[in-house]
Amino acid sequence: MSAPAILIAGGGMAGWTTALALARPFRGTGARIAVIDTPGPDVSLGPLAPAIATLPSAQDAHWALGLPEHRVVRAGRGAYRLGEFWRGWDGREAAAFLPFGEVGADIGGVRFHQQVARLQALGETASLADHALSSLAAAAGRFAIPPHDAADIRATLDHGLHLDAEALTGALLRPVALAMGVTRIEGGIGEVELCTDGLIAALRLDDGRRETADLFIDATGPDARLIGALEAAWEDEAAWEDWAALSPFDRAAAVIRPDTAEPAPFTRDAAHPWGWRRTMPLNGARGEIVMFASRHMKDERASQMMGGAEPAAVTSGRRLSPWTGNCVAVGAAAAIPDPLASAELALVHAAALRLARLVPWPGGWRAEAEEFNRLWRHETESARDFALLRHLLNRRPEKVWAAAREASAPEPMDRRLALFAARGRIIRTEHGLYDDALWARAFIALGARPRHHDPLADGLDAGMLKARSARIRELAARAAASMPRHGDFLARVNAQDGPR
Amino acid sequence: MSDNSDSKVRRVLIVGGGTAGWMTAAALSHGLRGTGVRIELVESEAIGTVGVGESTVPHIRYFNQTLGIDEAGFIARTRATIKLGIEFRNWAREGDAYIHPFGAYGEPDGGPDFHHQWLRLGGPETMGPIDQWSLPIAMAKAERFAPPSDEPGALASTYSYAYQFDAALYARYLREFAEARGVARTEGRILDVALDPETGDASSVTLESGRRIEADLFVDCSGFRGLIIEQAMKTGYEDWSRWLPCDRAIAIPSASTDALPPYTRASATEAGWVWRIPLQHRVGNGHVYASAFMDDARAEGLLMTALEGEALAPPNRLRFLAGKRKLQWNRNCVAIGLASGFLEPLESTSIHLIQAAAGYLLDLFPTGDGDEAARDEFNRTMAMEYERVRDFLILHYHATERDDTPFWNHVRTMEIPDSLASKMALFRERGSVAGYEHGVFLEPSWVAVYLGQRIIPARHDLAALAVPEAHARERARALKDEIAALAMRLPLHRDRVGAPRATAGSAA
Ligand SMILES: Cc1cc2nc3c(=O)[nH]c(=O)nc-3n(C[C@H](O)[C@H](O)[C@H](O)COP(=O)(O)OP(=O)(O)OC[C@H]3O[C@@H](n4cnc5c(N)ncnc54)[C@H](O)[C@@H]3O)c2cc1C
């Protein structure tokens, strides 16, 4: 039985995460896992990802990778995020909060947001976010990890993280992977040697060394050095699907800047006449991204805004078949989602953990690649659409935003919009990165008002609904006030050595 | 602001009082309570119901729980037994037998699924059947049962269960439930369905008595005929018989024997298969076969020789065509049950599809304004449910080594849907199961049927090698013993459901 040799090209966050995902299950199997670690800035998650925002699902992924979350937070100069504040998408500078976790509780099959819609139809004014503990806590700068006791309203909380990608890689991902037996090869990638059948035979390093493997992982970022070299042999199969037509914003810049203010426990997204800006508090710093339309703002102005960071062309899109032949692309070599989707790391986690279950035996790969790519298409599609939602539902007056609104929604986004508009329901899809409740909250945060709410909600007793709504808001307000300040919480996490 | 004050759907008419009609009536009367929507159901004793449909999948428990139905009362009233899986005899080869259990093999240990370890340790040749690592299979064989534990990680938490029940008693039970919640029942034969000449929507039905019933939403539960969805609306049918050629059945009840197995049996014949479903008070039997490959007399003869107890009624003969309506929700008519399509009962899925459709209809209950999106969503979702069951059924026929009859030669060599071919390739190649989130049968079921049908993967998940071989072998041996011992400690199924002991040869 011959254990495989796996060579990961590109030692950024995508490469080391993949190394970890493979190293754990394959420890003791004789599999050889090596990373070619190229010096220089980490672009493995794309040019806009020095700082990233993760989705709540990253908690499970980190657990599967054997990384306790507090160590991730510490190593990655991290901060927690309970959700996202969205300002300006409605054209009136009103802020809306997109809470993670749970909000309220379904009754029978009637979703909580449908109960709130019914109450609003009855003249109540409380919004969905008013019932969200995470929303109140975020506004007050407070944070807590949900307790196990399901009866405690704090159990409805959930969170993602803001992370400094390079810090996390250097301080945690790489050392843990090395400790697990992954080999590090320092050097730049030279030529990709192909066989006549379109498979990769070997990689040449800058210094002439030649590295062979059974499976090659392309974590080289947007340059996609490996899978890019396969495009000629595989044509459409390996090609890049460009999402430029879905957005009028064509330039972007990203930066991490020092910031000593207490980090807010949420991501701040603000729409502006020229585009949008995302702020991601870190511990002692903040990550920022701006994306804009070149016709409405000059690079210089953006650069000033971003402490000198140089804007570049936006290149969002994906490969439909990131696994082609004996090469699997991960990170920006496989997809560059719009940063508003907060999907960079979720896509790497999903791909790397799935790959670990599908590592082919030497010689085989077709059945595995088909399964891998099939699920990948669902995942990337959900990321594409989640970001697109804010383009399509914006109500800003500027021309560029009108253009964003008018982009034609691809399938299944068109159906998602239609069903929500009719009755506030989310279509059923599979293998997406966002759950139905979060989709519904995103629509509502953007001011979407369905023509009808769920008719079943009309069967619920109005007095009971009002009382429940009041009770939830009261519990949430009380719990929010009792939670620690986010800064204090972070200080404790950073001071401690063991798990909390 | 959303506004429902103008909702135009105030009256629902359910056409048909079989399992589909009464399950739908129960679900809608429960889900729509308080909304003021009036529900009426028309059924005709003269026409009667299909009279079969007794074996289920575990999801039925959630249906009952949602309605607040008490399990003990339900088991007593419907003369139900417990079902831990289906035993398939003679499928891949004559003489073969395996159980598709409601549960995964082995124990959850964080590594690859157990069958990878089993393959790595030598598979069927050195390890013997994988059945030995399934607690529900051990329970089924020992005719023992206890409800699963809810302690995560415990061996006793690794299975689920369903029921086998008397369908007529279940319909009666649900009828009481629905009538108590305001469903008006009308006995009578519908002679005519009126469609609105402008919109094509159904507007009313007329009974033999002359009474005309109008409604805003029609739920067609009229059985194979599809009174509204097909006869009136001409929706069209997607024919799947090229993959599932069985088109007839003969059903007959027989007297109980001493055994009360907590599982259904499906024994392949030369051009179909015979079912055996043990209930408390009798055994349901039937033969599903392909008329192109076997004549009725032969089918009946094989069924009668398979009976283990005396026949209790004359045989019930049925005809059908595998497939589904092109739209299961067309205009203002939603078809549920046999009116919506038919997939043979090999994996006992029809009642589940009724449950899924009724649940999804509630989720997407129309308002009479802009329901196109809801209709589209319903049709897509139900089509996906049907297609996934279809593929799973085809697997049983196609993955066979049988070449003893023209029927088996046909199904073994036929072209199969791409959606199934790629799944089979992935399992054959490396024992991995193509993942999906929605659908009746999830990964453990696919593993059971692949292996039972003798698709033994060429390779296993490489990560299985992470456990040293000697250690893995020792753990597998110990686990096998634990499972066997645990099963024998559980109460007898017969005592659990409170079924009287039968004397062989007579009705209990
Ligand atoms: C051989 C066989 C075995 C099966 N085994 C299983 C199984 O093990 N598990 C499983 O889940 N499913 C099984 N099924 C499927 C299951 O039997 C059906 O899904 C279930 O019984 C639902 O049937 P129904 O209510 O749609 O139709 P029916 O039982 O046919 O009911 C139709 C109803 O419509 C009424 N009706 C029809 N026309 C008129 C009219 N003109 N006027 C008034 N009323 C009318 C009838 O009176 C009746 O009440 C099996 C099916 C077959 C054929």
Short mmCIF file of N, CA, C and O in Angstrom, two decimals, chain A residues 1-4 25-29 109 111 117-118 120-121 356-361 364 367-368 370-371 374-375 411 415 418-419 422-423 425-432 449-456 458-460, chain B residues 1-4 6-7 31-35 120 360 362-367 369-374 376-377 380-381 384-385 388 422 425-426 429-430 432-439 443 459-466:
data_model
loop_
_atom_site.label_atom_id
_atom_site.label_comp_id
_atom_site.label_asym_id
_atom_site.label_seq_id
_atom_site.Cartn_x
_atom_site.Cartn_y
_atom_site.Cartn_z
N MET A 1 0.85 -1.19 0.00
CA MET A 1 0.00 0.00 0.00
C MET A 1 0.88 1.24 0.00
O MET A 1 1.65 1.46 0.92
N SER A 2 0.78 2.05 -1.02
CA SER A 2 1.67 3.19 -1.10
C SER A 2 0.94 4.45 -0.69
O SER A 2 -0.04 4.83 -1.30
N ALA A 3 1.42 5.08 0.35
CA ALA A 3 0.82 6.32 0.81
C ALA A 3 1.24 7.43 -0.15
O ALA A 3 2.33 7.40 -0.70
N PRO A 4 0.36 8.41 -0.35
CA PRO A 4 0.63 9.42 -1.37
C PRO A 4 1.62 10.49 -0.92
O PRO A 4 1.79 10.73 0.27
N PRO A 25 -5.41 13.82 9.56
CA PRO A 25 -5.92 12.47 9.29
C PRO A 25 -4.87 11.53 8.72
O PRO A 25 -5.03 10.31 8.80
N PHE A 26 -3.80 12.07 8.15
CA PHE A 26 -2.82 11.19 7.50
C PHE A 26 -1.59 10.92 8.35
O PHE A 26 -0.65 10.29 7.90
N ARG A 27 -1.64 11.40 9.60
CA ARG A 27 -0.52 11.14 10.48
C ARG A 27 -0.42 9.63 10.70
O ARG A 27 -1.42 8.98 10.98
N GLY A 28 0.78 9.10 10.50
CA GLY A 28 0.96 7.67 10.73
C GLY A 28 0.67 6.80 9.52
O GLY A 28 0.81 5.59 9.57
N THR A 29 0.25 7.43 8.42
CA THR A 29 -0.05 6.62 7.24
C THR A 29 1.16 6.50 6.31
O THR A 29 1.12 5.74 5.35
N GLY A 109 -43.69 25.48 12.26
CA GLY A 109 -42.90 25.76 11.07
C GLY A 109 -42.74 27.25 10.81
O GLY A 109 -42.20 27.65 9.78
N ARG A 111 -41.12 30.61 10.96
CA ARG A 111 -39.83 31.20 11.28
C ARG A 111 -40.02 32.48 12.08
O ARG A 111 -41.03 33.17 11.94
N ALA A 117 -42.73 39.81 11.12
CA ALA A 117 -43.44 40.46 10.01
C ALA A 117 -44.94 40.55 10.33
O ALA A 117 -45.59 41.55 10.06
N ARG A 118 -45.46 39.50 10.92
CA ARG A 118 -46.88 39.53 11.30
C ARG A 118 -47.13 40.62 12.33
O ARG A 118 -48.08 41.42 12.22
N GLN A 120 -45.44 43.27 12.78
CA GLN A 120 -45.32 44.59 12.13
C GLN A 120 -46.59 44.90 11.34
O GLN A 120 -47.05 46.04 11.32
N ALA A 121 -47.17 43.87 10.72
CA ALA A 121 -48.42 44.10 10.00
C ALA A 121 -49.52 44.51 10.97
O ALA A 121 -50.48 45.18 10.60
N ALA A 356 -9.28 16.24 2.24
CA ALA A 356 -8.71 15.24 3.16
C ALA A 356 -9.49 13.93 3.10
O ALA A 356 -8.94 12.86 3.33
N ARG A 357 -10.78 14.02 2.80
CA ARG A 357 -11.59 12.80 2.71
C ARG A 357 -11.55 12.19 1.32
O ARG A 357 -12.11 11.12 1.09
N LEU A 358 -10.96 12.91 0.37
CA LEU A 358 -10.99 12.44 -1.02
C LEU A 358 -9.59 12.28 -1.61
O LEU A 358 -9.45 12.18 -2.83
N VAL A 359 -8.58 12.26 -0.78
CA VAL A 359 -7.22 12.12 -1.33
C VAL A 359 -7.17 10.85 -2.18
O VAL A 359 -7.49 9.76 -1.72
N PRO A 360 -6.83 11.00 -3.45
CA PRO A 360 -6.90 9.84 -4.33
C PRO A 360 -5.72 8.89 -4.14
O PRO A 360 -4.66 9.30 -3.68
N TRP A 361 -5.93 7.67 -4.50
CA TRP A 361 -4.83 6.72 -4.54
C TRP A 361 -4.01 7.06 -5.77
O TRP A 361 -4.56 7.55 -6.76
N GLY A 364 -5.44 7.40 -9.53
CA GLY A 364 -6.87 7.72 -9.70
C GLY A 364 -7.14 9.16 -9.32
O GLY A 364 -6.40 9.74 -8.54
N ALA A 367 -13.15 10.34 -10.22
CA ALA A 367 -14.38 10.30 -9.41
C ALA A 367 -14.26 11.29 -8.25
O ALA A 367 -15.22 11.98 -7.91
N GLU A 368 -13.09 11.36 -7.66
CA GLU A 368 -12.87 12.27 -6.54
C GLU A 368 -13.02 13.72 -6.99
O GLU A 368 -13.66 14.54 -6.33
N GLU A 370 -14.66 14.91 -9.47
CA GLU A 370 -16.04 15.25 -9.83
C GLU A 370 -16.85 15.60 -8.58
O GLU A 370 -17.59 16.58 -8.55
N GLU A 371 -16.68 14.79 -7.55
CA GLU A 371 -17.39 15.06 -6.29
C GLU A 371 -16.91 16.37 -5.66
O GLU A 371 -17.70 17.19 -5.21
N ARG A 374 -18.19 19.35 -7.69
CA ARG A 374 -19.64 19.51 -7.61
C ARG A 374 -20.00 20.31 -6.34
O ARG A 374 -20.77 21.27 -6.40
N LEU A 375 -19.44 19.94 -5.22
CA LEU A 375 -19.76 20.64 -3.98
C LEU A 375 -19.18 22.06 -3.99
O LEU A 375 -19.80 23.00 -3.52
N GLU A 411 -28.88 32.43 -11.86
CA GLU A 411 -29.53 31.33 -11.17
C GLU A 411 -28.58 30.83 -10.08
O GLU A 411 -27.36 30.77 -10.33
N ARG A 415 -34.15 33.16 -8.39
CA ARG A 415 -35.25 32.49 -7.68
C ARG A 415 -35.27 32.88 -6.21
O ARG A 415 -36.32 32.99 -5.58
N ALA A 418 -37.00 36.16 -6.00
CA ALA A 418 -38.43 36.09 -6.30
C ALA A 418 -39.20 35.49 -5.13
O ALA A 418 -40.26 36.01 -4.74
N LEU A 419 -38.67 34.44 -4.54
CA LEU A 419 -39.42 33.80 -3.46
C LEU A 419 -39.42 34.68 -2.21
O LEU A 419 -40.41 34.76 -1.50
N ALA A 422 -41.93 37.49 -2.71
CA ALA A 422 -43.33 37.07 -2.64
C ALA A 422 -43.76 36.80 -1.21
O ALA A 422 -44.85 37.15 -0.81
N ARG A 423 -42.89 36.13 -0.41
CA ARG A 423 -43.38 35.67 0.88
C ARG A 423 -42.32 35.52 1.96
O ARG A 423 -42.54 34.82 2.95
N ARG A 425 -39.53 33.98 2.13
CA ARG A 425 -38.97 32.66 2.36
C ARG A 425 -37.69 32.48 1.53
O ARG A 425 -37.55 33.08 0.48
N ILE A 426 -36.80 31.63 2.04
CA ILE A 426 -35.53 31.38 1.36
C ILE A 426 -35.62 30.07 0.59
O ILE A 426 -36.08 29.07 1.12
N ILE A 427 -35.19 30.08 -0.66
CA ILE A 427 -35.23 28.85 -1.46
C ILE A 427 -34.31 27.80 -0.85
O ILE A 427 -33.35 28.11 -0.16
N ARG A 428 -34.63 26.55 -1.15
CA ARG A 428 -33.80 25.47 -0.63
C ARG A 428 -32.63 25.25 -1.58
O ARG A 428 -32.82 25.05 -2.78
N THR A 429 -31.43 25.33 -1.04
CA THR A 429 -30.24 25.03 -1.84
C THR A 429 -29.38 24.10 -0.98
O THR A 429 -29.72 23.83 0.17
N GLU A 430 -28.30 23.62 -1.57
CA GLU A 430 -27.45 22.71 -0.81
C GLU A 430 -26.01 23.21 -0.76
O GLU A 430 -25.54 23.84 -1.70
N HIS A 431 -25.34 22.85 0.31
CA HIS A 431 -23.90 23.07 0.44
C HIS A 431 -23.53 24.55 0.34
O HIS A 431 -22.47 24.89 -0.14
N GLY A 432 -24.44 25.41 0.77
CA GLY A 432 -24.14 26.83 0.79
C GLY A 432 -23.39 27.17 2.08
O GLY A 432 -23.35 26.38 3.02
N ARG A 449 -38.95 44.04 1.84
CA ARG A 449 -40.23 43.77 2.50
C ARG A 449 -41.07 42.87 1.60
O ARG A 449 -41.57 43.32 0.57
N PRO A 450 -41.25 41.61 1.97
CA PRO A 450 -42.03 40.71 1.14
C PRO A 450 -43.48 41.20 1.00
O PRO A 450 -43.99 41.87 1.90
N ARG A 451 -44.09 40.85 -0.13
CA ARG A 451 -45.51 41.20 -0.30
C ARG A 451 -46.36 40.55 0.78
O ARG A 451 -47.27 41.17 1.32
N HIS A 452 -46.09 39.29 1.06
CA HIS A 452 -46.85 38.58 2.09
C HIS A 452 -45.89 37.99 3.09
O HIS A 452 -44.78 37.62 2.74
N HIS A 453 -46.35 37.86 4.32
CA HIS A 453 -45.60 37.02 5.25
C HIS A 453 -46.21 35.63 5.21
O HIS A 453 -47.20 35.38 4.54
N ASP A 454 -45.59 34.72 5.94
CA ASP A 454 -46.05 33.34 5.98
C ASP A 454 -47.51 33.29 6.47
O ASP A 454 -47.81 33.74 7.57
N PRO A 455 -48.42 32.77 5.65
CA PRO A 455 -49.83 32.72 6.08
C PRO A 455 -50.01 31.95 7.39
O PRO A 455 -50.95 32.22 8.13
N LEU A 456 -49.12 31.03 7.67
CA LEU A 456 -49.25 30.27 8.91
C LEU A 456 -49.05 31.15 10.14
O LEU A 456 -49.57 30.87 11.22
N ASP A 458 -50.33 33.94 10.55
CA ASP A 458 -51.62 34.55 10.88
C ASP A 458 -52.44 33.67 11.82
O ASP A 458 -53.41 34.13 12.42
N GLY A 459 -52.06 32.40 11.89
CA GLY A 459 -52.81 31.50 12.77
C GLY A 459 -52.35 31.58 14.22
O GLY A 459 -53.01 31.05 15.11
N LEU A 460 -51.23 32.23 14.44
CA LEU A 460 -50.71 32.30 15.81
C LEU A 460 -51.40 33.44 16.56
O LEU A 460 -51.70 34.49 15.99
N MET B 1 -44.28 46.88 4.15
CA MET B 1 -44.89 46.00 5.15
C MET B 1 -45.62 44.87 4.45
O MET B 1 -46.37 45.09 3.51
N SER B 2 -45.38 43.66 4.90
CA SER B 2 -46.11 42.53 4.32
C SER B 2 -47.57 42.64 4.73
O SER B 2 -47.90 43.19 5.77
N ASP B 3 -48.45 42.11 3.91
CA ASP B 3 -49.87 42.22 4.21
C ASP B 3 -50.57 40.97 3.72
O ASP B 3 -50.50 40.62 2.56
N ASN B 4 -51.25 40.31 4.62
CA ASN B 4 -51.95 39.10 4.23
C ASN B 4 -53.46 39.28 4.26
O ASN B 4 -54.21 38.33 4.08
N ASP B 6 -55.38 40.42 2.27
CA ASP B 6 -56.07 40.16 1.00
C ASP B 6 -55.90 38.71 0.54
O ASP B 6 -56.17 38.40 -0.61
N SER B 7 -55.43 37.83 1.43
CA SER B 7 -55.20 36.46 0.99
C SER B 7 -56.47 35.86 0.42
O SER B 7 -57.54 35.94 1.01
N GLY B 31 -51.29 22.72 10.92
CA GLY B 31 -50.45 23.86 10.55
C GLY B 31 -51.25 25.15 10.33
O GLY B 31 -50.75 26.24 10.58
N LEU B 32 -52.48 25.02 9.85
CA LEU B 32 -53.26 26.22 9.51
C LEU B 32 -54.23 26.61 10.62
O LEU B 32 -55.09 27.47 10.43
N ARG B 33 -54.08 25.98 11.78
CA ARG B 33 -55.01 26.30 12.87
C ARG B 33 -54.93 27.79 13.17
O ARG B 33 -53.85 28.39 13.18
N GLY B 34 -56.12 28.36 13.37
CA GLY B 34 -56.15 29.78 13.71
C GLY B 34 -56.16 30.71 12.52
O GLY B 34 -56.40 31.91 12.68
N THR B 35 -55.92 30.20 11.32
CA THR B 35 -55.85 31.11 10.17
C THR B 35 -57.22 31.34 9.55
O THR B 35 -57.36 32.22 8.70
N ARG B 120 -10.19 -1.90 4.63
CA ARG B 120 -8.76 -1.89 4.82
C ARG B 120 -8.30 -3.18 5.49
O ARG B 120 -7.23 -3.72 5.20
N TYR B 360 -44.08 20.65 2.79
CA TYR B 360 -43.62 21.73 1.93
C TYR B 360 -44.77 22.60 1.45
O TYR B 360 -44.61 23.80 1.23
N LEU B 362 -47.30 23.34 3.31
CA LEU B 362 -47.53 24.25 4.44
C LEU B 362 -46.48 25.37 4.45
O LEU B 362 -46.81 26.53 4.64
N ASP B 363 -45.23 24.97 4.22
CA ASP B 363 -44.15 25.96 4.20
C ASP B 363 -44.40 27.03 3.15
O ASP B 363 -43.95 28.16 3.30
N LEU B 364 -45.02 26.64 2.07
CA LEU B 364 -45.19 27.54 0.92
C LEU B 364 -46.65 27.82 0.67
O LEU B 364 -47.07 28.06 -0.46
N PHE B 365 -47.44 27.79 1.73
CA PHE B 365 -48.89 27.87 1.55
C PHE B 365 -49.27 29.11 0.75
O PHE B 365 -48.84 30.22 1.06
N PRO B 366 -50.07 28.93 -0.29
CA PRO B 366 -50.33 30.03 -1.21
C PRO B 366 -51.21 31.13 -0.61
O PRO B 366 -51.95 30.89 0.34
N THR B 367 -51.11 32.30 -1.19
CA THR B 367 -51.95 33.42 -0.77
C THR B 367 -52.89 33.83 -1.88
O THR B 367 -53.75 34.67 -1.68
N ASP B 369 -51.82 35.36 -4.47
CA ASP B 369 -51.21 36.52 -5.13
C ASP B 369 -49.71 36.26 -5.26
O ASP B 369 -49.02 36.14 -4.26
N GLY B 370 -49.25 36.14 -6.48
CA GLY B 370 -47.81 35.95 -6.68
C GLY B 370 -47.32 34.62 -6.15
O GLY B 370 -46.26 34.55 -5.52
N ASP B 371 -48.08 33.56 -6.38
CA ASP B 371 -47.64 32.26 -5.87
C ASP B 371 -46.70 31.53 -6.83
O ASP B 371 -46.29 30.41 -6.54
N GLU B 372 -46.37 32.15 -7.96
CA GLU B 372 -45.52 31.44 -8.94
C GLU B 372 -44.21 31.00 -8.31
O GLU B 372 -43.74 29.89 -8.55
N ALA B 373 -43.61 31.88 -7.52
CA ALA B 373 -42.30 31.55 -6.95
C ALA B 373 -42.43 30.37 -5.99
O ALA B 373 -41.58 29.49 -5.95
N ALA B 374 -43.51 30.35 -5.24
CA ALA B 374 -43.73 29.25 -4.30
C ALA B 374 -43.96 27.94 -5.05
O ALA B 374 -43.44 26.89 -4.69
N ASP B 376 -42.94 27.18 -8.05
CA ASP B 376 -41.69 26.77 -8.67
C ASP B 376 -40.78 26.10 -7.64
O ASP B 376 -40.18 25.06 -7.89
N GLU B 377 -40.73 26.69 -6.47
CA GLU B 377 -39.90 26.13 -5.40
C GLU B 377 -40.41 24.75 -4.99
O GLU B 377 -39.63 23.81 -4.79
N ARG B 380 -39.59 22.19 -7.80
CA ARG B 380 -38.17 21.84 -7.82
C ARG B 380 -37.81 20.92 -6.67
O ARG B 380 -37.07 19.95 -6.83
N THR B 381 -38.28 21.28 -5.50
CA THR B 381 -37.91 20.51 -4.32
C THR B 381 -38.46 19.09 -4.40
O THR B 381 -37.75 18.13 -4.14
N MET B 384 -36.63 17.00 -6.91
CA MET B 384 -35.35 16.54 -6.39
C MET B 384 -35.55 15.37 -5.43
O MET B 384 -34.82 14.37 -5.48
N GLU B 385 -36.54 15.45 -4.57
CA GLU B 385 -36.82 14.34 -3.65
C GLU B 385 -37.12 13.06 -4.45
O GLU B 385 -36.61 12.00 -4.15
N ARG B 388 -33.99 11.65 -6.26
CA ARG B 388 -33.01 11.01 -5.37
C ARG B 388 -33.49 9.64 -4.93
O ARG B 388 -32.71 8.70 -4.82
N SER B 422 -22.35 8.62 -11.55
CA SER B 422 -21.19 9.24 -10.92
C SER B 422 -21.10 8.86 -9.44
O SER B 422 -20.02 8.69 -8.91
N ALA B 425 -19.63 5.41 -9.34
CA ALA B 425 -18.20 5.42 -9.68
C ALA B 425 -17.37 5.81 -8.46
O ALA B 425 -16.34 5.22 -8.17
N LEU B 426 -17.85 6.80 -7.72
CA LEU B 426 -17.09 7.28 -6.56
C LEU B 426 -17.01 6.19 -5.49
O LEU B 426 -15.97 6.01 -4.85
N GLU B 429 -14.75 3.26 -6.77
CA GLU B 429 -13.36 3.68 -6.81
C GLU B 429 -12.69 3.67 -5.44
O GLU B 429 -11.58 3.21 -5.28
N ARG B 430 -13.41 4.21 -4.41
CA ARG B 430 -12.74 4.44 -3.14
C ARG B 430 -13.66 4.41 -1.93
O ARG B 430 -13.33 4.91 -0.87
N SER B 432 -16.25 6.13 -1.18
CA SER B 432 -16.82 7.39 -0.69
C SER B 432 -18.23 7.58 -1.23
O SER B 432 -18.53 7.18 -2.35
N VAL B 433 -19.07 8.21 -0.45
CA VAL B 433 -20.46 8.43 -0.83
C VAL B 433 -20.64 9.89 -1.23
O VAL B 433 -20.26 10.78 -0.47
N ALA B 434 -21.19 10.10 -2.41
CA ALA B 434 -21.44 11.47 -2.87
C ALA B 434 -22.42 12.13 -1.90
O ALA B 434 -23.46 11.56 -1.57
N GLY B 435 -22.05 13.32 -1.43
CA GLY B 435 -22.84 13.95 -0.37
C GLY B 435 -23.98 14.80 -0.89
O GLY B 435 -23.86 15.44 -1.92
N TYR B 436 -25.11 14.76 -0.21
CA TYR B 436 -26.15 15.78 -0.41
C TYR B 436 -26.83 16.04 0.92
O TYR B 436 -26.73 15.24 1.85
N GLU B 437 -27.49 17.18 0.99
CA GLU B 437 -28.06 17.58 2.28
C GLU B 437 -29.52 17.21 2.42
O GLU B 437 -30.02 17.00 3.51
N HIS B 438 -30.24 17.19 1.30
CA HIS B 438 -31.67 16.93 1.36
C HIS B 438 -31.96 15.63 0.65
O HIS B 438 -31.37 15.31 -0.35
N GLY B 439 -32.95 14.92 1.12
CA GLY B 439 -33.28 13.65 0.51
C GLY B 439 -33.47 12.63 1.61
O GLY B 439 -32.92 12.79 2.71
N GLU B 443 -25.88 9.19 3.78
CA GLU B 443 -24.71 8.34 3.50
C GLU B 443 -24.80 6.91 4.00
O GLU B 443 -24.51 5.98 3.26
N ARG B 459 -10.75 0.44 -3.42
CA ARG B 459 -9.84 1.02 -2.44
C ARG B 459 -10.65 1.68 -1.34
O ARG B 459 -11.83 1.90 -1.50
N HIS B 460 -10.00 2.00 -0.25
CA HIS B 460 -10.67 2.67 0.86
C HIS B 460 -10.08 4.06 1.03
O HIS B 460 -9.11 4.41 0.36
N ASP B 461 -10.67 4.84 1.91
CA ASP B 461 -10.12 6.15 2.25
C ASP B 461 -8.72 5.92 2.84
O ASP B 461 -8.56 5.17 3.80
N LEU B 462 -7.74 6.59 2.25
CA LEU B 462 -6.36 6.39 2.68
C LEU B 462 -6.15 6.71 4.15
O LEU B 462 -5.27 6.16 4.81
N ALA B 463 -6.97 7.62 4.67
CA ALA B 463 -6.80 8.02 6.06
C ALA B 463 -7.11 6.88 7.03
O ALA B 463 -6.78 6.97 8.22
N ALA B 464 -7.74 5.80 6.53
CA ALA B 464 -7.98 4.66 7.41
C ALA B 464 -6.67 4.08 7.91
O ALA B 464 -6.62 3.42 8.95
N LEU B 465 -5.59 4.33 7.19
CA LEU B 465 -4.29 3.78 7.57
C LEU B 465 -3.69 4.47 8.79
O LEU B 465 -2.68 4.02 9.34
N ALA B 466 -4.31 5.57 9.22
CA ALA B 466 -3.77 6.30 10.36
C ALA B 466 -3.81 5.47 11.64
O ALA B 466 -3.03 5.69 12.55
#
